[in-house]
Amino acid sequence: MDFFDVVASRHSVRTYKPDPVPDEMITQCLEAARAAPSWRNGQCWRFVVVRDRQIIAQLAGQRVYGYPINSWLRSAPVVVVACAAPGESGEHDGIPYWAVDTAIAMEHLVLAATALGLGTCWIGGFNESPVRALLGIPDGSKVVAYTPLGFPAEAEGLMGRTVKTIARSYSRKPLEKIVFYERWG
Ligand SMILES: Cc1cc2nc3c(=O)[nH]c(=O)nc-3n(C[C@H](O)[C@H](O)[C@H](O)COP(=O)(O)O)c2cc1C
């Protein structure tokens, strides 16, 4: 797939086929993440690849603001949890580059997955401490986000459609509203 087709076809997938994802595909996605740029090339990212159904079910069952908002995650055959070791990155003028670095790497992974025909969905709606305990993430490291990885089911389920409607996922601000030339305004 051409790069611009990859960018255009990426969207959040919230319903997955149970088919396993071949290890080579997972590795290709992780290699794409590994190639990402980072603050002083610190490469502070770490990825936990979860295939255990029980652990995925526990991630999916987490309640955020009282609701299991990402319960649809249960259908995913793989979840990749992106973590950061902040000490290997830096902070400048109030910008925590460990979060920036890890987000860039994660998006590399997401776009690679899209190019391979796999579905993904960024997930930031989680409580960090139970995720840390569940996955044995050491003190001093942060959980930044996670994404399911799997073959999209033919049609988006009701939950996926509902989330897309609430999040207004199909709309994007026009360039005129987000781009300025020479000076802001
Ligand atoms: C940092 C971040 C956190 C997100 N967290 C969640 C989440 O917890 N659950 C969810 O269903 N979608 C989540 N999303 C997906 C967004 O809702 C989605 O990207 C947005 O609505 C645009 O839709 P699209 O990805 O289909 O283009 C998150 C996206 C980002 C970038």
Short mmCIF file of C-alpha atoms and ligand atoms in Angstrom, two decimals:
data_model
loop_
_atom_site.label_atom_id
_atom_site.label_comp_id
_atom_site.label_asym_id
_atom_site.label_seq_id
_atom_site.Cartn_x
_atom_site.Cartn_y
_atom_site.Cartn_z
CA MET A 1 0.00 0.00 0.00
CA ASP A 2 1.21 3.48 -0.88
CA PHE A 3 2.06 5.59 2.21
CA PHE A 4 -0.81 8.03 1.64
CA ASP A 5 -3.26 5.13 1.24
CA VAL A 6 -2.01 3.77 4.56
CA VAL A 7 -2.61 7.14 6.24
CA ALA A 8 -6.04 7.46 4.62
CA SER A 9 -7.14 3.94 5.54
CA ARG A 10 -5.99 3.97 9.15
CA HIS A 11 -8.91 4.28 11.49
CA SER A 12 -9.74 2.97 14.94
CA VAL A 13 -10.89 -0.64 14.73
CA ARG A 14 -12.95 -1.89 17.67
CA THR A 15 -14.14 -5.32 16.43
CA TYR A 16 -11.69 -8.11 15.64
CA LYS A 17 -11.71 -11.59 14.14
CA PRO A 18 -10.36 -14.21 16.55
CA ASP A 19 -7.67 -15.26 14.04
CA PRO A 20 -4.16 -15.12 15.52
CA VAL A 21 -1.71 -12.53 14.20
CA PRO A 22 1.41 -14.18 12.72
CA ASP A 23 4.54 -13.50 14.78
CA GLU A 24 6.31 -12.07 11.69
CA MET A 25 3.61 -9.38 11.39
CA ILE A 26 3.95 -8.45 15.05
CA THR A 27 7.73 -8.23 14.60
CA GLN A 28 7.34 -6.03 11.48
CA CYS A 29 5.17 -3.64 13.49
CA LEU A 30 7.67 -3.58 16.37
CA GLU A 31 10.54 -2.98 13.93
CA ALA A 32 8.64 0.03 12.55
CA ALA A 33 8.29 1.36 16.10
CA ARG A 34 12.00 0.77 16.73
CA ALA A 35 12.88 2.93 13.71
CA ALA A 36 11.14 6.01 15.19
CA PRO A 37 13.03 9.22 16.01
CA SER A 38 13.47 10.16 19.66
CA TRP A 39 14.85 12.86 21.96
CA ARG A 40 18.67 12.56 21.78
CA ASN A 41 18.00 9.11 20.29
CA GLY A 42 17.21 7.90 23.79
CA GLN A 43 14.72 5.25 22.54
CA CYS A 44 13.01 5.27 25.92
CA TRP A 45 10.08 3.15 24.65
CA ARG A 46 9.29 -0.39 25.77
CA PHE A 47 6.51 -2.57 24.36
CA VAL A 48 4.67 -5.36 26.14
CA VAL A 49 3.02 -7.72 23.63
CA VAL A 50 0.03 -9.39 25.27
CA ARG A 51 -1.58 -12.48 23.70
CA ASP A 52 -2.84 -14.09 26.90
CA ARG A 53 -6.66 -14.07 26.71
CA GLN A 54 -7.06 -13.59 30.46
CA ILE A 55 -4.78 -10.58 30.58
CA ILE A 56 -6.52 -9.05 27.55
CA ALA A 57 -9.88 -9.66 29.27
CA GLN A 58 -8.62 -7.85 32.37
CA LEU A 59 -7.42 -4.89 30.31
CA ALA A 60 -10.81 -4.82 28.56
CA GLY A 61 -12.73 -5.03 31.83
CA GLN A 62 -11.10 -1.98 33.40
CA ARG A 63 -13.55 0.63 34.56
CA VAL A 64 -12.71 4.25 33.80
CA TYR A 65 -15.04 6.84 35.36
CA GLY A 66 -17.10 3.83 36.49
CA TYR A 67 -17.57 2.30 33.03
CA PRO A 68 -15.72 -0.46 31.15
CA ILE A 69 -15.26 1.99 28.29
CA ASN A 70 -12.93 -0.27 26.32
CA SER A 71 -14.79 -3.57 26.87
CA TRP A 72 -14.73 -4.13 23.08
CA LEU A 73 -10.97 -4.77 23.47
CA ARG A 74 -11.86 -8.31 24.56
CA SER A 75 -12.17 -9.36 20.89
CA ALA A 76 -8.55 -8.46 20.08
CA PRO A 77 -6.12 -11.38 19.67
CA VAL A 78 -3.13 -9.17 20.61
CA VAL A 79 -2.68 -5.97 22.62
CA VAL A 80 0.55 -3.99 22.44
CA VAL A 81 1.17 -1.85 25.50
CA ALA A 82 3.52 1.07 24.89
CA CYS A 83 5.54 2.07 27.96
CA ALA A 84 8.33 4.56 28.54
CA ALA A 85 11.42 4.73 30.72
CA PRO A 86 11.40 8.54 31.27
CA GLY A 87 14.98 8.49 32.58
CA GLU A 88 16.15 7.52 29.09
CA SER A 89 14.51 10.58 27.53
CA GLY A 90 14.28 14.17 28.64
CA GLU A 91 12.12 17.17 29.38
CA HIS A 92 12.59 20.62 27.90
CA ASP A 93 10.55 23.77 28.43
CA GLY A 94 7.81 21.74 30.09
CA ILE A 95 7.49 19.15 27.33
CA PRO A 96 7.99 15.56 28.55
CA TYR A 97 9.76 14.00 25.59
CA TRP A 98 9.36 10.46 26.94
CA ALA A 99 5.66 10.76 26.10
CA VAL A 100 6.40 12.36 22.73
CA ASP A 101 9.00 9.70 21.81
CA THR A 102 6.76 6.82 22.79
CA ALA A 103 3.77 8.29 20.96
CA ILE A 104 5.81 8.67 17.77
CA ALA A 105 6.99 5.04 18.02
CA MET A 106 3.46 3.88 18.69
CA GLU A 107 2.15 5.67 15.61
CA HIS A 108 4.91 4.07 13.52
CA LEU A 109 3.63 0.73 14.82
CA VAL A 110 0.03 1.67 14.05
CA LEU A 111 0.81 2.71 10.48
CA ALA A 112 2.89 -0.43 9.88
CA ALA A 113 -0.03 -2.52 11.15
CA THR A 114 -2.38 -0.69 8.78
CA ALA A 115 -0.05 -1.39 5.84
CA LEU A 116 -0.18 -5.08 6.77
CA GLY A 117 -4.00 -5.10 6.85
CA LEU A 118 -4.18 -5.20 10.64
CA GLY A 119 -6.52 -3.07 12.72
CA THR A 120 -5.43 -0.89 15.65
CA CYS A 121 -6.92 1.64 18.05
CA TRP A 122 -5.02 3.97 20.33
CA ILE A 123 -6.17 3.51 23.91
CA GLY A 124 -5.50 6.13 26.53
CA GLY A 125 -8.59 5.41 28.61
CA PHE A 126 -7.09 3.27 31.36
CA ASN A 127 -6.01 3.54 34.98
CA GLU A 128 -2.28 3.18 35.08
CA SER A 129 -1.77 1.44 38.44
CA PRO A 130 -3.81 -1.71 37.77
CA VAL A 131 -2.18 -2.00 34.32
CA ARG A 132 1.27 -1.67 35.91
CA ALA A 133 0.43 -4.39 38.44
CA LEU A 134 -1.09 -6.69 35.79
CA LEU A 135 1.91 -6.47 33.47
CA GLY A 136 4.68 -6.18 36.06
CA ILE A 137 5.82 -2.79 34.84
CA PRO A 138 8.72 -1.64 37.03
CA ASP A 139 8.80 1.50 39.17
CA GLY A 140 10.10 4.48 37.24
CA SER A 141 8.48 3.38 33.96
CA LYS A 142 5.22 4.74 32.58
CA VAL A 143 2.38 3.21 30.61
CA VAL A 144 1.69 5.64 27.76
CA ALA A 145 -0.98 3.92 25.67
CA TYR A 146 -1.96 0.63 24.18
CA THR A 147 -3.47 -0.72 21.01
CA PRO A 148 -5.16 -3.91 19.93
CA LEU A 149 -3.61 -5.65 16.95
CA GLY A 150 -5.67 -8.01 14.85
CA PHE A 151 -7.60 -8.63 11.67
CA PRO A 152 -10.62 -6.33 11.55
CA ALA A 153 -14.01 -8.06 11.57
CA GLU A 154 -15.91 -7.40 8.33
CA ALA A 155 -18.33 -4.95 9.90
CA GLU A 156 -17.79 -2.70 12.91
CA GLY A 157 -19.83 -3.92 15.91
CA LEU A 158 -22.46 -1.82 17.67
CA MET A 159 -19.99 -0.73 20.37
CA GLY A 160 -17.47 0.40 17.75
CA ARG A 161 -20.09 2.35 15.81
CA THR A 162 -21.34 3.97 19.01
CA VAL A 163 -17.83 5.04 20.08
CA LYS A 164 -17.14 6.44 16.60
CA THR A 165 -20.34 8.48 16.77
CA ILE A 166 -19.66 9.81 20.28
CA ALA A 167 -16.03 10.61 19.42
CA ARG A 168 -17.07 12.12 16.06
CA SER A 169 -14.27 10.00 14.62
CA TYR A 170 -14.94 10.75 10.97
CA SER A 171 -14.66 14.52 11.23
CA ARG A 172 -11.42 16.43 10.95
CA LYS A 173 -10.85 20.15 11.37
CA PRO A 174 -10.19 21.84 8.02
CA LEU A 175 -6.63 22.94 7.24
CA GLU A 176 -7.71 26.61 7.44
CA LYS A 177 -8.42 26.10 11.16
CA ILE A 178 -5.19 24.34 12.06
CA VAL A 179 -2.50 25.74 9.77
CA PHE A 180 -1.01 29.22 9.76
CA TYR A 181 1.65 30.49 7.40
CA GLU A 182 4.49 32.65 8.65
CA ARG A 183 2.69 33.72 11.87
CA TRP A 184 -0.17 32.36 14.02
CA GLY A 185 -3.46 33.93 13.07
C1 LIG B 1 -4.11 9.39 22.85
C2 LIG B 1 -5.37 8.71 22.35
C3 LIG B 1 -6.16 8.02 23.26
C4 LIG B 1 -7.31 7.35 22.82
N1 LIG B 1 -8.04 6.59 23.72
C5 LIG B 1 -9.09 5.86 23.27
C6 LIG B 1 -9.76 4.98 24.16
O1 LIG B 1 -9.43 4.85 25.35
N2 LIG B 1 -10.79 4.24 23.66
C7 LIG B 1 -11.18 4.32 22.35
O2 LIG B 1 -12.11 3.60 21.98
N3 LIG B 1 -10.56 5.16 21.48
C8 LIG B 1 -9.52 5.93 21.91
N4 LIG B 1 -8.83 6.73 21.03
C9 LIG B 1 -9.23 6.76 19.61
C10 LIG B 1 -9.90 8.08 19.19
O3 LIG B 1 -11.21 8.14 19.69
C11 LIG B 1 -9.89 8.14 17.65
O4 LIG B 1 -8.55 8.09 17.19
C12 LIG B 1 -10.56 9.40 17.11
O5 LIG B 1 -11.94 9.41 17.43
C13 LIG B 1 -10.43 9.49 15.58
O6 LIG B 1 -10.98 8.33 14.98
P1 LIG B 1 -10.14 7.38 14.03
O7 LIG B 1 -8.96 6.87 14.83
O8 LIG B 1 -11.09 6.26 13.63
O9 LIG B 1 -9.69 8.21 12.86
C14 LIG B 1 -7.70 7.42 21.45
C15 LIG B 1 -6.88 8.12 20.54
C16 LIG B 1 -5.73 8.74 20.99
C17 LIG B 1 -4.84 9.44 19.98
#
